[in-house]
Amino acid sequence: MPMRAIRTARMFDGTRMHGESVVLVEDGRIVDVETSGRELAAGIPVTDLGDSCLLPGLIDTHVHLGFDASADPISAIVAGSDAQILGIMRASAQRSLQAGITTVRDLGDRNFLSLRLRDELRQVTGSGPEILVAGPPITSVGGHCHFLGGAVDGMDALLEAVRERHARGCDVVKIMASGGNITPGSAPYRNQFTREELRLVVLEAHRLGLPVCAHAQGVDSMRDALAAGVDTIEHAFFMTETGVETPEDLLDDLAAAPLTISMSAGLIPGGVAPPPAVARSLSSVFAAMTRLKDHGAAMVIGTDAGVGPNKPHDVLPYAVEQATGLGWDPLGALTMATATAADVCGLRKGRIQPGADADLLAVAGDPLTDLARLRDVRAVYRGGVRVR
Ligand SMILES: [Zn+2]
């Protein structure tokens, strides 16, 4: 693709806001960024997006494309044919992309179908978001999300599961260190594996070059995931048998460790209320996220898009906005969903700088003065191709 330029009244580069900017794009990459008002070389076609802000495309570090965000997303993915599930996944991916979410990390599918979708979308630039794939989450027999097909028992089976994911071409290993709310008979505060089992999974995944995301909703599972050396702790709900507790030593250790907390922020306002068990603990869990931030933990937003009616596949812009209610300033909230998320995913994205992929989002006005502007989308580019 020949060189083209995008001019906007302001530009967020992933960590800082600039005034009027021109971004040069060629062959799917950003090749130059002009913020000094210097004139472009003659002959380069310019798309002038006027009074808007250009940002790196947003990155959601935790979604389930195969969950349809209905009141019962499980039945469809358990009972559906591969073709039906792929249909749901394609629709989820398009909804994300049109909202300017140009990368999603799918942390749990069935039959490794997100690999099929990832490879299908790679055939045509701009046909979908970048997808990072975990495949079916590794879980215990009868454990959280066992119905997705990733249940294993014992050290040998854990090793085999990690190796299978690597052999199939997955981007990341997802393991359910604790139970979860959506699985009957499973409890978020209860561990599903020993610390030694988690450690084995991390060692093998890292040997094969794959990061490990641990679903850990209980305090005990968070301690074990931390000790095992996982790369991200998903959810981090700090659940105990009696409620939400944030032990000071755990907050300190999480902040000091080379891991990132992927917090499950983001709810569509005015929608269906979450399940009672979730609603009860929600405010305590969000308070825990603020405490983690105040302790200096590295954090990103992984919305868990698809798990319910409050979390459709374009919920991330709401999550960014809602992070300001948890203690982030608008700049920090935007950075979490762009530059930091790209670093956590190991991607050359999330920043507007030469060499980065040209996954871009333009929104009306200035999102720093009003983050609701993130939902007033003026343009979306994926790999340099304008898709909206
Ligand atoms: Zn999830």
Short mmCIF file of C-alpha atoms and ligand atoms in Angstrom, two decimals:
data_model
loop_
_atom_site.label_atom_id
_atom_site.label_comp_id
_atom_site.label_asym_id
_atom_site.label_seq_id
_atom_site.Cartn_x
_atom_site.Cartn_y
_atom_site.Cartn_z
CA MET A 1 0.00 0.00 0.00
CA PRO A 2 1.39 3.43 -0.92
CA MET A 3 2.11 6.05 1.70
CA ARG A 4 -0.86 7.97 3.05
CA ALA A 5 -1.29 10.56 5.79
CA ILE A 6 -3.94 11.06 8.48
CA ARG A 7 -4.35 14.52 9.95
CA THR A 8 -6.24 15.16 13.22
CA ALA A 9 -6.62 18.12 15.57
CA ARG A 10 -5.02 16.08 18.39
CA MET A 11 -3.28 12.77 18.87
CA PHE A 12 -2.80 10.42 21.83
CA ASP A 13 0.36 8.41 21.16
CA GLY A 14 -0.26 5.68 23.78
CA THR A 15 1.14 7.61 26.73
CA ARG A 16 0.89 11.34 25.94
CA MET A 17 -1.48 13.79 24.22
CA HIS A 18 -0.29 16.03 21.40
CA GLY A 19 -1.88 18.85 19.40
CA GLU A 20 -2.43 18.83 15.66
CA SER A 21 -0.70 15.80 14.17
CA VAL A 22 -0.08 14.08 10.89
CA VAL A 23 0.57 10.34 10.94
CA LEU A 24 2.14 8.71 7.89
CA VAL A 25 1.15 5.13 7.11
CA GLU A 26 2.69 2.75 4.59
CA ASP A 27 2.36 -1.04 4.14
CA GLY A 28 0.34 -1.41 7.33
CA ARG A 29 2.83 0.39 9.54
CA ILE A 30 3.24 3.85 10.94
CA VAL A 31 6.32 5.28 9.23
CA ASP A 32 6.40 8.84 10.55
CA VAL A 33 4.63 11.12 13.03
CA GLU A 34 4.59 14.91 12.58
CA THR A 35 3.50 17.06 15.52
CA SER A 36 5.43 20.22 14.64
CA GLY A 37 3.09 21.52 11.93
CA ARG A 38 5.78 21.02 9.28
CA GLU A 39 4.34 20.58 5.79
CA LEU A 40 4.32 17.13 4.24
CA ALA A 41 6.22 16.36 1.08
CA ALA A 42 3.98 17.12 -1.89
CA GLY A 43 2.02 14.27 -3.42
CA ILE A 44 1.17 12.28 -0.30
CA PRO A 45 -2.62 11.85 -0.07
CA VAL A 46 -4.00 13.22 3.21
CA THR A 47 -7.16 12.16 5.04
CA ASP A 48 -8.13 15.13 7.19
CA LEU A 49 -10.31 13.98 10.10
CA GLY A 50 -10.75 17.51 11.41
CA ASP A 51 -11.69 18.14 15.05
CA SER A 52 -10.96 14.61 16.20
CA CYS A 53 -8.35 12.71 18.16
CA LEU A 54 -6.25 9.90 16.72
CA LEU A 55 -5.36 7.09 19.14
CA PRO A 56 -3.76 3.66 18.88
CA GLY A 57 -6.49 1.04 18.38
CA LEU A 58 -7.75 -0.22 21.74
CA ILE A 59 -6.62 -3.60 23.09
CA ASP A 60 -8.83 -5.81 25.27
CA THR A 61 -6.61 -8.31 27.10
CA HIS A 62 -9.43 -10.71 28.06
CA VAL A 63 -12.43 -11.58 25.92
CA HIS A 64 -14.39 -14.68 24.87
CA LEU A 65 -15.38 -14.27 21.22
CA GLY A 66 -17.43 -17.47 21.45
CA PHE A 67 -19.59 -16.09 24.26
CA ASP A 68 -22.50 -14.16 22.73
CA ALA A 69 -23.11 -11.74 25.63
CA SER A 70 -26.60 -13.15 26.16
CA ALA A 71 -28.02 -14.06 29.57
CA ASP A 72 -26.86 -17.61 28.87
CA PRO A 73 -23.67 -17.57 26.78
CA ILE A 74 -22.72 -21.09 27.89
CA SER A 75 -25.51 -23.11 26.25
CA ALA A 76 -24.73 -21.83 22.77
CA ILE A 77 -21.02 -22.59 22.97
CA VAL A 78 -21.58 -26.00 24.58
CA ALA A 79 -24.38 -27.17 22.28
CA GLY A 80 -23.50 -25.35 19.06
CA SER A 81 -21.74 -26.85 16.06
CA ASP A 82 -18.32 -25.51 15.13
CA ALA A 83 -19.95 -23.55 12.32
CA GLN A 84 -22.49 -21.98 14.70
CA ILE A 85 -19.82 -21.03 17.22
CA LEU A 86 -17.64 -19.57 14.46
CA GLY A 87 -20.65 -17.48 13.43
CA ILE A 88 -20.89 -16.05 16.94
CA MET A 89 -17.14 -15.42 16.99
CA ARG A 90 -17.14 -13.60 13.66
CA ALA A 91 -19.94 -11.30 14.86
CA SER A 92 -18.11 -10.65 18.15
CA ALA A 93 -14.89 -9.80 16.32
CA GLN A 94 -16.65 -7.36 13.97
CA ARG A 95 -18.40 -5.63 16.87
CA SER A 96 -15.03 -5.13 18.56
CA LEU A 97 -13.33 -3.84 15.44
CA GLN A 98 -16.09 -1.35 14.62
CA ALA A 99 -15.73 0.11 18.12
CA GLY A 100 -12.02 0.68 17.54
CA ILE A 101 -10.91 -2.38 19.52
CA THR A 102 -8.32 -3.55 17.02
CA THR A 103 -6.82 -6.33 19.17
CA VAL A 104 -8.53 -8.85 21.43
CA ARG A 105 -6.96 -11.63 23.49
CA ASP A 106 -9.37 -14.58 23.52
CA LEU A 107 -8.84 -16.37 26.83
CA GLY A 108 -11.19 -19.30 26.35
CA ASP A 109 -12.88 -20.91 23.38
CA ARG A 110 -14.06 -24.41 22.42
CA ASN A 111 -12.25 -26.70 19.98
CA PHE A 112 -9.53 -24.07 19.40
CA LEU A 113 -11.97 -22.26 17.09
CA SER A 114 -10.37 -18.87 17.74
CA LEU A 115 -7.27 -20.23 15.94
CA ARG A 116 -9.46 -20.86 12.90
CA LEU A 117 -10.93 -17.37 13.11
CA ARG A 118 -7.50 -15.78 13.66
CA ASP A 119 -6.07 -17.49 10.60
CA GLU A 120 -9.15 -16.73 8.51
CA LEU A 121 -9.01 -13.02 9.33
CA ARG A 122 -5.28 -12.88 8.59
CA GLN A 123 -6.03 -13.70 4.96
CA VAL A 124 -7.48 -10.25 4.30
CA THR A 125 -5.99 -7.17 5.98
CA GLY A 126 -8.70 -5.20 7.73
CA SER A 127 -11.21 -8.07 7.81
CA GLY A 128 -11.09 -8.30 11.61
CA PRO A 129 -9.19 -7.40 14.75
CA GLU A 130 -5.87 -8.98 15.70
CA ILE A 131 -6.74 -12.03 17.79
CA LEU A 132 -4.45 -13.61 20.36
CA VAL A 133 -5.53 -17.14 21.16
CA ALA A 134 -5.45 -19.30 24.28
CA GLY A 135 -7.74 -22.13 23.10
CA PRO A 136 -9.79 -23.97 25.72
CA PRO A 137 -8.64 -22.87 29.19
CA ILE A 138 -6.73 -25.54 31.10
CA THR A 139 -8.90 -26.48 34.07
CA SER A 140 -9.45 -29.29 36.57
CA VAL A 141 -11.83 -32.21 35.95
CA GLY A 142 -15.32 -30.79 36.48
CA GLY A 143 -13.70 -27.40 37.25
CA HIS A 144 -14.37 -23.87 36.05
CA CYS A 145 -15.36 -23.87 32.34
CA HIS A 146 -14.64 -27.62 32.01
CA PHE A 147 -17.38 -27.64 29.35
CA LEU A 148 -14.98 -25.86 26.98
CA GLY A 149 -12.92 -29.05 26.81
CA GLY A 150 -9.70 -28.14 28.64
CA ALA A 151 -10.02 -30.31 31.76
CA VAL A 152 -6.90 -32.24 32.85
CA ASP A 153 -5.77 -34.27 35.86
CA GLY A 154 -2.19 -34.62 37.06
CA MET A 155 1.26 -33.32 36.18
CA ASP A 156 1.67 -35.32 32.94
CA ALA A 157 -1.67 -34.13 31.60
CA LEU A 158 -0.80 -30.51 32.44
CA LEU A 159 2.48 -30.77 30.53
CA GLU A 160 0.66 -32.39 27.62
CA ALA A 161 -1.96 -29.60 27.59
CA VAL A 162 0.70 -26.87 27.42
CA ARG A 163 2.54 -28.69 24.64
CA GLU A 164 -0.65 -29.21 22.67
CA ARG A 165 -1.44 -25.49 22.78
CA HIS A 166 2.04 -24.64 21.59
CA ALA A 167 1.91 -27.24 18.81
CA ARG A 168 -1.41 -25.91 17.56
CA GLY A 169 -0.09 -22.35 17.38
CA CYS A 170 -1.74 -20.70 20.38
CA ASP A 171 -0.34 -17.34 21.48
CA VAL A 172 -0.82 -17.76 25.21
CA VAL A 173 -1.65 -20.40 27.85
CA LYS A 174 -4.71 -19.83 30.02
CA ILE A 175 -5.15 -21.80 33.23
CA MET A 176 -8.00 -21.66 35.72
CA ALA A 177 -6.13 -21.37 39.02
CA SER A 178 -9.40 -20.88 40.90
CA GLY A 179 -13.04 -21.68 40.37
CA GLY A 180 -15.47 -19.15 38.93
CA ASN A 181 -19.02 -17.92 39.13
CA ILE A 182 -20.43 -19.17 35.85
CA THR A 183 -19.69 -22.86 36.52
CA PRO A 184 -22.10 -24.72 38.80
CA GLY A 185 -20.25 -26.45 41.65
CA SER A 186 -17.23 -24.18 41.27
CA ALA A 187 -16.22 -21.52 43.81
CA PRO A 188 -14.13 -18.43 43.00
CA TYR A 189 -12.29 -18.59 46.34
CA ARG A 190 -11.24 -22.23 45.91
CA ASN A 191 -8.02 -23.38 44.21
CA GLN A 192 -8.16 -25.85 41.34
CA PHE A 193 -4.45 -26.72 41.19
CA THR A 194 -1.52 -26.90 43.57
CA ARG A 195 1.24 -24.31 43.50
CA GLU A 196 3.57 -27.01 42.10
CA GLU A 197 1.15 -27.74 39.26
CA LEU A 198 0.90 -24.06 38.37
CA ARG A 199 4.70 -23.78 38.50
CA LEU A 200 5.06 -26.71 36.11
CA VAL A 201 2.68 -25.08 33.63
CA VAL A 202 4.57 -21.79 33.80
CA LEU A 203 7.99 -23.43 33.33
CA GLU A 204 6.85 -25.45 30.34
CA ALA A 205 4.96 -22.56 28.71
CA HIS A 206 7.90 -20.22 29.14
CA ARG A 207 10.30 -22.86 27.79
CA LEU A 208 8.10 -22.90 24.67
CA GLY A 209 7.93 -19.10 24.53
CA LEU A 210 4.32 -18.70 25.63
CA PRO A 211 3.09 -16.38 28.40
CA VAL A 212 0.69 -17.71 31.04
CA CYS A 213 -2.58 -16.04 32.04
CA ALA A 214 -3.99 -17.36 35.30
CA HIS A 215 -7.67 -16.96 36.07
CA ALA A 216 -7.35 -16.34 39.82
CA GLN A 217 -10.37 -14.96 41.64
CA GLY A 218 -9.52 -16.13 45.16
CA VAL A 219 -6.85 -14.80 47.48
CA ASP A 220 -5.28 -18.27 47.78
CA SER A 221 -5.14 -18.78 44.02
CA MET A 222 -3.66 -15.30 43.56
CA ARG A 223 -0.89 -16.16 46.03
CA ASP A 224 -0.15 -19.41 44.21
CA ALA A 225 -0.26 -17.82 40.75
CA LEU A 226 2.15 -15.15 41.95
CA ALA A 227 4.52 -17.74 43.42
CA ALA A 228 4.33 -19.82 40.24
CA GLY A 229 5.47 -16.87 38.13
CA VAL A 230 2.49 -16.35 35.84
CA ASP A 231 2.53 -13.35 33.48
CA THR A 232 -0.95 -12.03 34.15
CA ILE A 233 -3.47 -12.61 36.89
CA GLU A 234 -6.94 -12.40 35.37
CA HIS A 235 -9.79 -10.94 37.47
CA ALA A 236 -7.93 -10.73 40.83
CA PHE A 237 -11.18 -10.60 42.80
CA PHE A 238 -9.47 -11.26 46.19
CA MET A 239 -12.27 -13.65 47.16
CA THR A 240 -12.26 -15.68 50.35
CA GLU A 241 -14.97 -18.00 51.61
CA THR A 242 -16.56 -15.08 53.48
CA GLY A 243 -16.08 -12.16 51.10
CA VAL A 244 -13.45 -9.87 49.57
CA GLU A 245 -10.20 -9.32 51.50
CA THR A 246 -7.07 -7.46 50.42
CA PRO A 247 -4.15 -8.56 52.64
CA GLU A 248 -1.48 -5.86 52.75
CA ASP A 249 1.38 -8.30 52.12
CA LEU A 250 -0.31 -9.69 49.00
CA LEU A 251 -0.90 -6.18 47.61
CA ASP A 252 2.79 -5.40 48.18
CA ASP A 253 3.96 -8.66 46.61
CA LEU A 254 1.70 -8.23 43.55
CA ALA A 255 3.03 -4.71 43.03
CA ALA A 256 6.65 -5.85 43.32
CA ALA A 257 6.29 -8.89 41.04
CA PRO A 258 6.98 -8.83 37.28
CA LEU A 259 3.35 -9.60 36.48
CA THR A 260 0.33 -7.59 35.39
CA ILE A 261 -3.17 -7.60 36.83
CA SER A 262 -5.83 -7.86 34.12
CA MET A 263 -8.83 -6.30 35.85
CA SER A 264 -12.35 -7.20 34.79
CA ALA A 265 -13.70 -3.66 34.54
CA GLY A 266 -16.41 -2.60 32.10
CA LEU A 267 -20.18 -2.79 32.28
CA ILE A 268 -22.71 -1.33 29.86
CA PRO A 269 -24.69 1.18 31.90
CA GLY A 270 -28.40 0.58 32.37
CA GLY A 271 -28.23 -3.01 31.21
CA VAL A 272 -29.30 -6.21 32.89
CA ALA A 273 -27.92 -6.52 36.41
CA PRO A 274 -25.11 -9.06 36.89
CA PRO A 275 -25.92 -12.30 38.77
CA PRO A 276 -26.65 -11.71 42.50
CA ALA A 277 -23.43 -13.40 43.67
CA VAL A 278 -21.41 -11.09 41.42
CA ALA A 279 -23.39 -7.95 42.25
CA ARG A 280 -22.84 -8.43 45.99
CA SER A 281 -19.08 -8.43 45.72
CA LEU A 282 -18.74 -5.96 42.84
CA SER A 283 -18.13 -2.79 44.83
CA SER A 284 -15.61 -4.55 47.12
CA VAL A 285 -13.80 -5.96 44.10
CA PHE A 286 -13.60 -2.53 42.46
CA ALA A 287 -12.28 -1.06 45.73
CA ALA A 288 -9.60 -3.76 45.65
CA MET A 289 -8.59 -2.63 42.14
CA THR A 290 -8.07 0.90 43.47
CA ARG A 291 -5.94 -0.48 46.31
CA LEU A 292 -3.84 -2.45 43.83
CA LYS A 293 -3.32 0.68 41.75
CA ASP A 294 -2.37 2.70 44.84
CA HIS A 295 0.21 0.04 45.72
CA GLY A 296 1.75 0.48 42.27
CA ALA A 297 0.72 -2.79 40.63
CA ALA A 298 0.98 -2.97 36.83
CA MET A 299 -2.58 -3.17 35.50
CA VAL A 300 -4.53 -3.48 32.27
CA ILE A 301 -8.20 -3.87 31.43
CA GLY A 302 -9.45 -7.30 30.39
CA THR A 303 -13.20 -6.87 30.20
CA ASP A 304 -14.22 -10.56 29.95
CA ALA A 305 -16.40 -9.42 27.03
CA GLY A 306 -19.11 -11.89 26.07
CA VAL A 307 -19.83 -13.39 29.50
CA GLY A 308 -23.12 -11.57 29.96
CA PRO A 309 -25.54 -8.91 28.69
CA ASN A 310 -23.58 -6.17 30.48
CA LYS A 311 -20.42 -7.12 28.63
CA PRO A 312 -20.92 -7.05 24.85
CA HIS A 313 -17.85 -7.20 22.63
CA ASP A 314 -17.59 -3.41 22.42
CA VAL A 315 -17.58 -2.83 26.19
CA LEU A 316 -13.92 -1.77 26.45
CA PRO A 317 -14.50 1.98 25.82
CA TYR A 318 -16.96 1.95 28.75
CA ALA A 319 -14.33 0.22 30.89
CA VAL A 320 -11.77 2.93 30.08
CA GLU A 321 -14.28 5.56 31.10
CA GLN A 322 -15.23 3.65 34.27
CA ALA A 323 -11.56 3.33 35.30
CA THR A 324 -11.66 7.03 36.18
CA GLY A 325 -14.15 6.10 38.90
CA LEU A 326 -11.55 3.68 40.29
CA GLY A 327 -8.77 6.25 40.60
CA TRP A 328 -7.17 6.48 37.16
CA ASP A 329 -6.95 9.84 35.42
CA PRO A 330 -8.11 9.84 31.77
CA LEU A 331 -4.53 9.67 30.45
CA GLY A 332 -3.72 6.69 32.68
CA ALA A 333 -6.93 4.91 31.69
CA LEU A 334 -6.18 5.38 27.97
CA THR A 335 -2.59 4.21 28.47
CA MET A 336 -3.82 0.98 30.11
CA ALA A 337 -5.96 0.14 27.07
CA THR A 338 -3.25 0.96 24.52
CA ALA A 339 0.51 1.08 25.29
CA THR A 340 0.44 -1.05 28.46
CA ALA A 341 -1.92 -3.63 26.97
CA ALA A 342 0.31 -3.94 23.89
CA ASP A 343 3.36 -4.51 26.09
CA VAL A 344 1.53 -7.16 28.10
CA CYS A 345 0.50 -8.92 24.88
CA GLY A 346 3.97 -8.58 23.35
CA LEU A 347 2.68 -6.65 20.34
CA ARG A 348 4.15 -3.89 18.18
CA LYS A 349 0.93 -1.95 18.70
CA GLY A 350 -0.64 0.39 21.22
CA ARG A 351 1.61 3.32 20.34
CA ILE A 352 1.58 5.88 17.56
CA GLN A 353 5.24 5.85 16.63
CA PRO A 354 7.33 4.83 13.63
CA GLY A 355 7.45 1.04 13.26
CA ALA A 356 4.19 0.34 15.09
CA ASP A 357 1.32 -1.40 13.30
CA ALA A 358 -1.15 1.12 11.84
CA ASP A 359 -4.08 -0.02 14.01
CA LEU A 360 -5.72 3.32 14.72
CA LEU A 361 -8.89 4.85 16.10
CA ALA A 362 -10.15 8.40 15.56
CA VAL A 363 -12.83 9.79 17.87
CA ALA A 364 -14.61 13.14 17.93
CA GLY A 365 -13.23 15.95 20.07
CA ASP A 366 -10.88 15.42 22.99
CA PRO A 367 -11.27 12.17 24.98
CA LEU A 368 -9.10 13.56 27.79
CA THR A 369 -11.81 16.09 28.67
CA ASP A 370 -14.59 13.51 28.21
CA LEU A 371 -13.84 9.80 27.86
CA ALA A 372 -17.39 9.20 26.55
CA ARG A 373 -15.93 10.59 23.29
CA LEU A 374 -14.26 7.20 22.85
CA ARG A 375 -17.65 5.95 21.68
CA ASP A 376 -18.05 8.75 19.11
CA VAL A 377 -15.96 6.93 16.52
CA ARG A 378 -14.91 8.81 13.36
CA ALA A 379 -12.56 6.26 11.81
CA VAL A 380 -10.96 2.89 12.48
CA TYR A 381 -7.86 1.60 10.71
CA ARG A 382 -6.58 -1.96 10.95
CA GLY A 383 -3.17 -2.64 9.46
CA GLY A 384 -3.44 0.66 7.62
CA VAL A 385 -6.78 -0.24 6.02
CA ARG A 386 -9.71 2.01 6.90
CA VAL A 387 -12.52 -0.25 8.16
CA ARG A 388 -14.88 2.44 9.40
ZN ZN B 1 -12.89 -14.95 31.04
#
